[in-house]
XYZ file of C-alpha atoms in Angstrom:
610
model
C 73.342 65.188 173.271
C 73.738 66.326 176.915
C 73.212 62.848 178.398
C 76.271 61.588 175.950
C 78.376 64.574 177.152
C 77.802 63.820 180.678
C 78.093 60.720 180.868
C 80.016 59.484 177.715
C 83.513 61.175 179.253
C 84.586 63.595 181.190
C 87.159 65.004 179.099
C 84.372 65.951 176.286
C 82.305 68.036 178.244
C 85.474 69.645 179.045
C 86.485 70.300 175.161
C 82.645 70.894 174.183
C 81.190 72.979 176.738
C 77.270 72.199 176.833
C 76.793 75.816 178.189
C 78.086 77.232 174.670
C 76.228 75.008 172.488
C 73.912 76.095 169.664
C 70.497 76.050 170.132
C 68.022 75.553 166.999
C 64.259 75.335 168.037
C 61.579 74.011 165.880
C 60.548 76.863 163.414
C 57.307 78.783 164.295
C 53.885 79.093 162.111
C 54.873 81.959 159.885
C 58.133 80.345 159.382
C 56.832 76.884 158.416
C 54.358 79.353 155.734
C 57.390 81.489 154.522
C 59.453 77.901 154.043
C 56.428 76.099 152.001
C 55.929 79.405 149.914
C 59.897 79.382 149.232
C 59.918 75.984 148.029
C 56.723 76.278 146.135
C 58.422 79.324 144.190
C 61.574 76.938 143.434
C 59.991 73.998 142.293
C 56.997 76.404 140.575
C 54.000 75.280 141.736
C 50.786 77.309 142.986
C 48.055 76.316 145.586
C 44.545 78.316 146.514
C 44.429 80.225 149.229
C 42.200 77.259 150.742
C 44.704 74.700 150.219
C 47.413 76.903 151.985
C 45.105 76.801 154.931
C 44.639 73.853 154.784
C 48.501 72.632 153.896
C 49.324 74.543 157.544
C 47.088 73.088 159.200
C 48.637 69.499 158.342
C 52.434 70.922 159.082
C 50.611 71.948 162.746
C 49.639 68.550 163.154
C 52.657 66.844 162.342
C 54.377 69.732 164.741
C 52.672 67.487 167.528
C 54.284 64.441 166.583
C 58.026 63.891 168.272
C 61.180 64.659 166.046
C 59.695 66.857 164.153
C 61.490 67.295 160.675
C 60.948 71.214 160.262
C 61.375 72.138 156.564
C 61.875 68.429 155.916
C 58.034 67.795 156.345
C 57.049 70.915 154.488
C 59.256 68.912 151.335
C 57.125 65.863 152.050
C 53.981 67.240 152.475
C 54.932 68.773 148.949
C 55.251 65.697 147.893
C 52.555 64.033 148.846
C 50.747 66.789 146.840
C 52.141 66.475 143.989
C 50.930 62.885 144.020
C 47.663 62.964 144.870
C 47.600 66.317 141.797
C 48.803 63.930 139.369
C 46.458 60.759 140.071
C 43.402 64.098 140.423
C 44.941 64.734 136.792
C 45.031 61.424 135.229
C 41.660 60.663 136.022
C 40.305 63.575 133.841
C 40.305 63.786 129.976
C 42.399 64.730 128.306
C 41.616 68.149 127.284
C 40.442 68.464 130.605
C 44.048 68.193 132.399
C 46.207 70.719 133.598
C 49.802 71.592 132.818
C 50.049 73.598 135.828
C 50.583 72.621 139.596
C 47.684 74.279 140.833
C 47.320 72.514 144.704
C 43.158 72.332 145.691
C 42.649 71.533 149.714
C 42.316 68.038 148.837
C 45.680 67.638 147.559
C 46.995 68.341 150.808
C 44.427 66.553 152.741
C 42.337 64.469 151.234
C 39.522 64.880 154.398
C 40.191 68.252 155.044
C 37.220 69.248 155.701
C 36.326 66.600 158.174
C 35.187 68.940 160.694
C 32.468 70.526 158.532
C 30.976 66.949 159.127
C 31.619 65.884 162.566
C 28.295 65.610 163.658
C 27.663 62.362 161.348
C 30.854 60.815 161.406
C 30.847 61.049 164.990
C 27.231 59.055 164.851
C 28.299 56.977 162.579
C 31.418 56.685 164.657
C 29.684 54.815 167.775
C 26.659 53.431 165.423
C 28.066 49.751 166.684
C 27.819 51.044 170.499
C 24.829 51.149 172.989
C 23.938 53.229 176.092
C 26.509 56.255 174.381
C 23.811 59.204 174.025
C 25.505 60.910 176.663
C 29.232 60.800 175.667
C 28.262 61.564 171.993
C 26.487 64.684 173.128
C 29.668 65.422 175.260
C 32.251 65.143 172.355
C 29.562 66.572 170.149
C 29.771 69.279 171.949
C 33.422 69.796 171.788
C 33.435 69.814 168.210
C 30.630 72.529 167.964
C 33.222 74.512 169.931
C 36.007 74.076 167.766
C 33.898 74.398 164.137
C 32.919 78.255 165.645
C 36.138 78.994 167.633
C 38.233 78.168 163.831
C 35.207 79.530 161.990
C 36.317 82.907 163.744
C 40.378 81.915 163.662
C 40.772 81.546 167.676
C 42.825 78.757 168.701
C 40.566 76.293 170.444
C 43.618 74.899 172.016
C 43.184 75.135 175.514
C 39.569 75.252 175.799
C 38.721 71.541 175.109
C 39.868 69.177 177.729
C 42.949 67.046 177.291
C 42.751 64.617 180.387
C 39.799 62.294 181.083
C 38.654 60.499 184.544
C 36.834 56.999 182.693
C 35.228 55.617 185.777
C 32.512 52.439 185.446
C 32.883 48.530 185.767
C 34.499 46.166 183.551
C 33.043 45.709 180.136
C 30.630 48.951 179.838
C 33.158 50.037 177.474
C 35.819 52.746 178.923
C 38.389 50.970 176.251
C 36.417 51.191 173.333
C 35.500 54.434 174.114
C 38.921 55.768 174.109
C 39.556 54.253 170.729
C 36.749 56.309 169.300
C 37.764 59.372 170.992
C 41.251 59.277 169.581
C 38.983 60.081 165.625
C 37.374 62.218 167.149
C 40.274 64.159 168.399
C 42.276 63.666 165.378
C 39.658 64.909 163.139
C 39.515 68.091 165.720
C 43.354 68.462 164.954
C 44.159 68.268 168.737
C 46.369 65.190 167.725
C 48.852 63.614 165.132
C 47.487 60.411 165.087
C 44.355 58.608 166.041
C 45.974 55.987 167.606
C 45.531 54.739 171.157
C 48.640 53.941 173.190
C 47.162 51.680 176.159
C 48.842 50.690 179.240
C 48.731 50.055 182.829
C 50.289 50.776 186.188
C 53.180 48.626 185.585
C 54.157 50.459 182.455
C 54.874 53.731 184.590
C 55.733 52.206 187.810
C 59.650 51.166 188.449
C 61.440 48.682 190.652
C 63.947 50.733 192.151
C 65.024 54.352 192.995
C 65.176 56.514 190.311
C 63.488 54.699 187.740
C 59.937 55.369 187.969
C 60.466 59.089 187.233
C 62.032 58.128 183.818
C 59.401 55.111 182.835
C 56.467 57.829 183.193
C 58.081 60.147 180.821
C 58.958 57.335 178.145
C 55.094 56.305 178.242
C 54.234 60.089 177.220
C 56.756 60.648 174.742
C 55.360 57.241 173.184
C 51.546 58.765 173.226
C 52.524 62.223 172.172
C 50.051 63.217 169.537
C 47.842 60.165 170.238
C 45.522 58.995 173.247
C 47.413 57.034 176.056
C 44.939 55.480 178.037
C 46.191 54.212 181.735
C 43.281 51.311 182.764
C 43.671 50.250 186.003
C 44.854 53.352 186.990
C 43.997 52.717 190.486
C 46.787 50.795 191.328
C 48.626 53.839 191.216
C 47.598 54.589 194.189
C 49.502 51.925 196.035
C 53.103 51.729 197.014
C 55.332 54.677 197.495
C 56.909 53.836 193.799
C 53.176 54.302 192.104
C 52.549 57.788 194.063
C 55.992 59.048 192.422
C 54.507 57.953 189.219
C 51.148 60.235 190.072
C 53.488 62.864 190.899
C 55.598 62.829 187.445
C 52.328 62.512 185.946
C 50.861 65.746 187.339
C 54.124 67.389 187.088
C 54.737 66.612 183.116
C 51.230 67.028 181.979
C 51.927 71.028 182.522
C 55.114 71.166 180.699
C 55.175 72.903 176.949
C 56.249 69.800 175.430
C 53.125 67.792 176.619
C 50.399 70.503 177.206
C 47.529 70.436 174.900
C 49.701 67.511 172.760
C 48.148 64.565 173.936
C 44.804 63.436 175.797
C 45.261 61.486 179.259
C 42.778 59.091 180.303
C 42.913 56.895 183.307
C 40.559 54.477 183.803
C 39.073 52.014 186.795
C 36.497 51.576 189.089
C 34.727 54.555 190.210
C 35.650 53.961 194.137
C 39.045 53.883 193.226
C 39.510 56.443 190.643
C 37.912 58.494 193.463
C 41.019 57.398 195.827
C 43.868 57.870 193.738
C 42.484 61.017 193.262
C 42.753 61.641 196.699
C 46.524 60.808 196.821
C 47.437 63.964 194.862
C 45.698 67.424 194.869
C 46.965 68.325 191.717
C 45.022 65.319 189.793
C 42.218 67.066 190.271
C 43.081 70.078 188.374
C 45.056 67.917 185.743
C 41.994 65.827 185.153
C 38.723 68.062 184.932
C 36.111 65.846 183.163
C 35.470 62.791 183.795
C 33.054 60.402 181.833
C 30.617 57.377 184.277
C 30.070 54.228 182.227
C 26.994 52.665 184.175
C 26.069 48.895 184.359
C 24.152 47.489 180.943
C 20.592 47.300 181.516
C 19.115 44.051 180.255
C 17.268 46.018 177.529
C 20.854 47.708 176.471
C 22.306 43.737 176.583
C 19.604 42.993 174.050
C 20.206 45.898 171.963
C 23.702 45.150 172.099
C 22.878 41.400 170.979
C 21.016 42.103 168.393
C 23.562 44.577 167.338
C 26.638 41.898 167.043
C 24.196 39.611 165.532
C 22.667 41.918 162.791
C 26.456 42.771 162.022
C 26.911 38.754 160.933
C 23.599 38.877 159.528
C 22.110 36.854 161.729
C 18.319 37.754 163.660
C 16.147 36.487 166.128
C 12.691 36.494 165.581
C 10.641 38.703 168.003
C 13.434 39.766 169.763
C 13.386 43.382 168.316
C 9.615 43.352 170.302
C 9.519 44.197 173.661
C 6.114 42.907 173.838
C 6.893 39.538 172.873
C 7.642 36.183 175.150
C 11.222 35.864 174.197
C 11.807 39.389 174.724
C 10.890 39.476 178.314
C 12.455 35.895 178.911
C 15.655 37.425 177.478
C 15.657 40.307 180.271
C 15.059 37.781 183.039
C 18.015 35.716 182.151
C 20.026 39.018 181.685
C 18.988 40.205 184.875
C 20.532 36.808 186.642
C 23.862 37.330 184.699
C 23.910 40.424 185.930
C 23.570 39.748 189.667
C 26.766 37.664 189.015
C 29.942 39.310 190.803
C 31.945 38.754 187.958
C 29.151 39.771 185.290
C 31.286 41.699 182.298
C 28.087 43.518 181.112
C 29.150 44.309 177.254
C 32.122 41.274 176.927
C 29.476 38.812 177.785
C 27.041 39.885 175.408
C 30.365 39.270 172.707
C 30.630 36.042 174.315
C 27.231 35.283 173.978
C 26.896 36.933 170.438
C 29.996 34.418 168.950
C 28.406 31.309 171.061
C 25.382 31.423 169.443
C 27.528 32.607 165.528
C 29.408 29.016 166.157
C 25.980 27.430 167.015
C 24.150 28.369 163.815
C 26.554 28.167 161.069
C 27.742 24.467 162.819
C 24.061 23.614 161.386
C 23.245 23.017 157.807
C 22.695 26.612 155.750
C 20.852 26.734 152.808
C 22.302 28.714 150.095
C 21.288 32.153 148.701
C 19.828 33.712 151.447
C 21.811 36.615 152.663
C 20.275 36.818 156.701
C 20.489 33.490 158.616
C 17.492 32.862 161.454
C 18.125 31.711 165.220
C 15.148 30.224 166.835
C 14.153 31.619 169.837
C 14.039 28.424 172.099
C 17.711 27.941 170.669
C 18.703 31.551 171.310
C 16.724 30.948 174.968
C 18.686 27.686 175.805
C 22.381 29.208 174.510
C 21.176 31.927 177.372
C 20.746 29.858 180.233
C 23.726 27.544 178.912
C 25.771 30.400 179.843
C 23.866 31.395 182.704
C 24.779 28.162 184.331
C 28.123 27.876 183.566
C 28.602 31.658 184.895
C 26.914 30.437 188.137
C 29.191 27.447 188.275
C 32.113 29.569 187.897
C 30.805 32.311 190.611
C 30.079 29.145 193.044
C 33.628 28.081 192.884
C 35.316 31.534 193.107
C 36.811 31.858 196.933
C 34.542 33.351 199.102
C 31.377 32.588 197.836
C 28.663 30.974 198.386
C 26.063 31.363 195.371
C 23.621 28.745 195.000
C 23.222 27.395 191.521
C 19.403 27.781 189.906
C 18.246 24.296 189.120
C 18.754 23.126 185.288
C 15.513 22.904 183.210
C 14.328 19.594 182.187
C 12.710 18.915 178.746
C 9.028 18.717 178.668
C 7.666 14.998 178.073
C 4.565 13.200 177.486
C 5.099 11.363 181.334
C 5.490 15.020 182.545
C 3.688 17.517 180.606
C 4.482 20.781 183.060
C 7.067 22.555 181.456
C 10.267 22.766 182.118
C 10.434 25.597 184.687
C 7.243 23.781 186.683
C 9.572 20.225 186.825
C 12.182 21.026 188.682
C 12.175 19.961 192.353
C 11.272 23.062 194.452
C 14.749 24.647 195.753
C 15.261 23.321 199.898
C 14.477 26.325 202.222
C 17.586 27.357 204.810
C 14.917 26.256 207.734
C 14.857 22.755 206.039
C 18.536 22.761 205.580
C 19.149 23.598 209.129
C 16.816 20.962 210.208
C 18.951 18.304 208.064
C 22.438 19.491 209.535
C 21.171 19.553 213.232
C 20.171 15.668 212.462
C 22.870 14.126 210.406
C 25.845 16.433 211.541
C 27.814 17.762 214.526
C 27.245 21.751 215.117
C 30.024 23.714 213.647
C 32.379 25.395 215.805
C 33.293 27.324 212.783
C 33.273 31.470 213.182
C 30.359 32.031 211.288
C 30.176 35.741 209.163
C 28.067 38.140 210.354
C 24.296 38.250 209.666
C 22.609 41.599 208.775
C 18.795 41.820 210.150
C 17.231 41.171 206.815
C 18.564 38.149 206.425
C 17.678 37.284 210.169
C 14.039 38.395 209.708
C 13.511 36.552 206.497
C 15.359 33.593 207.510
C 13.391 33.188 211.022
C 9.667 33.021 208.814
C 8.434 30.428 208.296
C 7.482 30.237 204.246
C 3.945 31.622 203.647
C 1.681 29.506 201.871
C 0.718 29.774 198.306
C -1.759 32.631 197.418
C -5.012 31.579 195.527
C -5.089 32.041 191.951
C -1.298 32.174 191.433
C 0.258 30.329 188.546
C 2.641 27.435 188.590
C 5.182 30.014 186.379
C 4.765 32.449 188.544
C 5.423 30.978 192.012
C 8.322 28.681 190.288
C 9.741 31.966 189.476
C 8.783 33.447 192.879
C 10.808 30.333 194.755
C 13.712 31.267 192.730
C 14.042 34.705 193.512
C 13.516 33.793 196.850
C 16.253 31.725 196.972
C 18.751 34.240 194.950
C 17.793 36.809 197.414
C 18.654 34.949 200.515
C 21.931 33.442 198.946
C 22.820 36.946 198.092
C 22.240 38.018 201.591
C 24.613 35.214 202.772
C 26.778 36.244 200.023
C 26.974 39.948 201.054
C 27.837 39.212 204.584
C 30.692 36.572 203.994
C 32.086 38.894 201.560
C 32.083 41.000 204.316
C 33.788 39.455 207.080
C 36.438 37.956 204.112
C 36.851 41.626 202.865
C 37.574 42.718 206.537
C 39.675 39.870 207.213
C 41.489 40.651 203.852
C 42.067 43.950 204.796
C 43.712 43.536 207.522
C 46.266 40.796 205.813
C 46.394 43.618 202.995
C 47.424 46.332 205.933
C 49.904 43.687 207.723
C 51.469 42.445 204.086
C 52.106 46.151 203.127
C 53.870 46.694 206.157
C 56.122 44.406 206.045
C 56.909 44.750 202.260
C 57.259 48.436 202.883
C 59.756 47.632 205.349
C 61.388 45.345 203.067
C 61.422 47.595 200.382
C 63.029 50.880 202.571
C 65.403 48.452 203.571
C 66.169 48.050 200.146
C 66.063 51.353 198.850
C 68.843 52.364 201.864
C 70.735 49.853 200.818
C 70.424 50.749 197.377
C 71.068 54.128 198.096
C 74.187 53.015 199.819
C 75.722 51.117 197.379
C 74.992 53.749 194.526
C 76.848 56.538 196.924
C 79.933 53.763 197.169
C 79.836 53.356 193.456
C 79.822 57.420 192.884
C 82.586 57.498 195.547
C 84.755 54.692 193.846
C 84.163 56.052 190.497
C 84.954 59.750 191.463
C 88.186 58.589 193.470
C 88.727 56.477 189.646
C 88.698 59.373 187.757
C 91.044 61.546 190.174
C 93.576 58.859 189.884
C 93.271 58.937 186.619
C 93.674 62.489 185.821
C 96.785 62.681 188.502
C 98.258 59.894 186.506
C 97.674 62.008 183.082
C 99.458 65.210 184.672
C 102.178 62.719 185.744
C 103.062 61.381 182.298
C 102.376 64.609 180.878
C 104.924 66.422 183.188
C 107.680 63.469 182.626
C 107.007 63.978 178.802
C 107.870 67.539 178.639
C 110.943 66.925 181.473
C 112.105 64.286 178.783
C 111.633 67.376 175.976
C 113.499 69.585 177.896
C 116.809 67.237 178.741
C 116.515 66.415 175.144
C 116.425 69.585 174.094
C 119.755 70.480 176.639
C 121.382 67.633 175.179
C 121.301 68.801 171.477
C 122.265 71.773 172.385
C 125.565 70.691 174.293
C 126.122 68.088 171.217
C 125.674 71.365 169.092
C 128.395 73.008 171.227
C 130.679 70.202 170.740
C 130.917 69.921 167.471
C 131.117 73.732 166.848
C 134.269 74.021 169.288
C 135.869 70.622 167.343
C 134.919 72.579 163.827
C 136.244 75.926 164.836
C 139.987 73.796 166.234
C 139.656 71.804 163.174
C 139.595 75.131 160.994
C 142.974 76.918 162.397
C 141.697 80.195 162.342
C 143.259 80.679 165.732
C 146.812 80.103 165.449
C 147.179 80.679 169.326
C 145.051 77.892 169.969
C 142.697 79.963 172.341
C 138.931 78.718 173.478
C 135.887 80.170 171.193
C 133.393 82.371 172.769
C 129.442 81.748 171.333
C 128.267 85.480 170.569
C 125.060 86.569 168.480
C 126.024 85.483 164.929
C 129.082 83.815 165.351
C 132.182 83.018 167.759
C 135.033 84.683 168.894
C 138.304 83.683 170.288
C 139.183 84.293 173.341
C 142.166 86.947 172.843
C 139.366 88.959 170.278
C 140.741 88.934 167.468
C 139.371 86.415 165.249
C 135.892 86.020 164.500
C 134.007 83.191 162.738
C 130.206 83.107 161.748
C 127.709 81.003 162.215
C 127.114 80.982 157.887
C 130.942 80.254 157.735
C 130.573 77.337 160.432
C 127.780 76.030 158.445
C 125.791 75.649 161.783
């Protein structure tokens, strides 16, 4: 209403005045009760002293929620009662029915008393996570607070945090996390809704002056009453428009409308949650707890597997024993993908999970057996499939320089060693050198620095095979000899690129924050030639207005001087016309009438019919 006033026209705000406007505010608690007890009475119906509890606690829920509808949702939530008492009804006898609108708990919510059992829906809750004990025993917590805080009718608004610092790599869950959390918080009645509202940085951020302020607020009145989860949130960190953003942020969070009506979680890397932290003192405060999702283990990658798989009905035989072959080849090949840079812990055990779903029901299924077998060499081989193509993809990603393991061969008759003890041993770097400095000019290329382990180990010469070891073991020996000095080389070009991409980063952001100042000033002056011409606009218009007002009422006035002499006219004609005067003498306008001029004849105004 006040941005149509404002803006709309001038002359409203004028006719309206904003100042004088009635104000009607949502009604309170005790109003809401006295309201539902009203139109109980009307419509004569009865509820239980539980279900009254129980039917404000709903209306305080759905007080969270924007646009409110006040005593309209107190004649829903009737409603909805009535529904759920007449299906309750129907499905009793018929001698045991009631004629009588007599509201239990349930009829007002039918899992009202979700909180009494918190503890196992929250376990069953993350029952398809792994690695969780910790943030279960967190938000177990918080509902053990609530349960005694309402057992004892305190408010437990305020003491359970709202705001939430997720901080971890990609694909250790922070998103699926925040799903679950908006249940949990639902079921604690801290929200409306268990919905998740997810965006990023370029949901709050704006393009120009004076828009950023406005996007940040539209995001929160979208999540309030649900979870709005902010991933990436460490872009907003960057650019002057993205620290406005942080500052609306830490400014609205506070307000009445948003406090303790919505939960706030940003999300990112734990480095740079720590820096955009750092841009604003009052995040801190704003966002108290914060929640570290670590790496998966391989072990937690195999629970996780067997997890996804047991949910398709699917198993692995001797997987579930950590004792077995295929469990400890499984952790090996785990702990290559995870030495990947771009390893997505929990996504590629999905990946994995549907890769080896489409390779088992591709082959022919019996019928009537409910839980479908993968081999292990199969589930092995769909492993180090992936494995490979992950390394293929990390080899071709710029600035890297990750050597790829050798592909197994099969095991034949000719060549009964298997397939780890047939491939070619790896070439050392001193054997690689020796190649270049035959076959090839020296490089004049800036090489990237070399850090003194690599030096050391690369300067040995190879020591020979120990007695006694096995052809497994020192195949397996060569290759993590080989993945530690490519990660060595690895570290230090991603190094000297990261330092030499830094400094492009620094010079870029210069000049586009020159760029962009340049275009803010230039923004700013076109918007203060736009107010100007607009304002000068409106004063011609409104001089023009009291122009054709004033020549309108000049116009009334000669009109109104003109009648009147017209009037005059024909009076003095009548009056001659009527002989009253013999002597012929002029007529003199008094009160009620006129007069000749020697006095003594006199002629209404009733008689002159004027």
């Amino acid at each position: 209403m006040e941005t149509m006033f404002r803006n709309v026209n001038p002359g409203l705000s004028r006719r309206f005045r904003i100042e004088d406007a009635f104000q009607f505010d949502d009604f309170s608690e005790p109003e809401l009760r006295a309201i539902l007890e009203s139109k109980m009475k009307q419509q004569d119906v009865d509820a239980t002293d539980d279900a009254m509890i129980v039917a404000m606690e709903v209306l305080n829920r759905s007080k969270i929620r924007p646009h409110f509808g006040n005593a309209g949702e107190v004649e829903n939530l009737l409603g909805s009662a009535k529904d759920r008492f007449q299906k309750r009804q129907n499905a009793k006898s018929v001698a045991e029915r009631s004629f009588d609108f007599h509201f239990e708990p349930h009829d007002f919510d039918p899992d009202f008393d979700r909180v009494k059992h918190a503890n196992d829906n929250l376990k069953v809750l993350f029952g398809d996570t792994v690695g969780c004990t910790e943030i279960i025993a967190k938000l177990a917590g918080y509902q053990q607070i609530v349960q005694g805080m309402k057992a004892r009718d305190i408010d437990p608004r305020g003491q359970i945090p709202m705001n939430f610092l997720f901080k971890g790599p990609p694909g250790t869950g922070k998103t699926t996390t925040a799903r679950k959390m908006g249940q949990v918080y639902y079921d604690m009645g801290f929200l409306s809704s268990k919905e998740v509202l997810e965006c990023s940085a370029t949901d709050l951020v704006g393009q120009y002056i004076g828009q950023t302020g406005p996007k940040t607020v539209a995001q929160l009145e979208k999540a309030l009453g649900k979870i709005l989860f902010i991933d990436e949130a460490y872009r907003l960190s960057e650019g002057h428009f993205a620290t406005e953003a942080v500052n609306e942020l830490v400014d609205q969070l506070t307000k009445p409308q948003y406090l303790n009506k919505i939960v706030v979680i940003l999300a990112g890397y734990d480095k740079d949650i720590n820096k955009l932290i750092s841009t604003n003192p009052g995040l801190s405060s704003r966002f108290p707890e914060e929640i570290i999702f670590q790496n998966m283990s391989p072990e937690l990658c195999i629970e996780l597997l067997t997890k996804k798989l047991g949910q398709k009905h699917i198993v692995i035989p001797t997987l579930d024993d950590i004792r077995s072959s295929t469990y400890r080849s499984m952790c090996d090949l785990f702990k290559q993908l995870a030495a990947l840079p771009s390893f997505g812990n929990g996504r590629e055990v999905e990946t994995l999970a549907k890769t080896m779903l489409g390779f088992i029901y591709r082959q022919p299924v019996s019928g009537g057996t409910s839980t479908l077998t993968l081999a292990e060499n199969d589930a092995l081989r769909l492993t180090k499939e992936m494995l490979h193509e992950r390394q293929d993809r990390s080899a071709n990603m710029p600035n890297t320089s990750i050597e790829i393991l050798p592909r197994a061969k099969t095991a034949t008759a000719a060549d009964p060693r298997p397939p780890w003890a047939s491939a070619a041993p790896p070439p050392t770097a001193k054997d690689s050198n020796t190649k270049n400095a035959d076959t090839e000019k020296p490089s004049t290329d800036p090489q990237p620095p070399v850090s003194p382990d690599q030096t050391s180990s690369s300067e040995e010469d190879d020591p020979p095979r120990d007695a006694g070891v096995s052809d497994e073991t020192w195949a397996q020996l060569q290759r993590d000899k080989q993945t530690q000095e490519a990660k060595q080389r690895q570290e230090a070009a991603d190094l000297a690129a990261q330092e030499k991409a830094l400094a492009e980063a620094k010079a870029l952001e210069a000049e586009r924050q020159a760029a962009l100042e340049e275009l803010a000033k230039q923004q700013a002056k076109d918007d203060a030639e736009r107010a100007e011409l607009k304002r000068r606009h409106e004063q011609a218009r409104l001089a023009e207005h009291r122009a054709r007002m004033e020549r309108e009422r000049v116009l009334q006035e000669l009109e109104k001087v003109r009648m009147k002499k017209e009037r005059e006219i024909k009076a003095q004609r009548k009056l001659r016309e009527m002989g009253v005067c013999v002597a012929g003498f002029r007529w003199i306008k008094q009160v009620s009438g006129y007069r000749c001029a020697g006095g003594s004849h006199f002629v209404s105004d009733q008689q002159l019919g004027i």
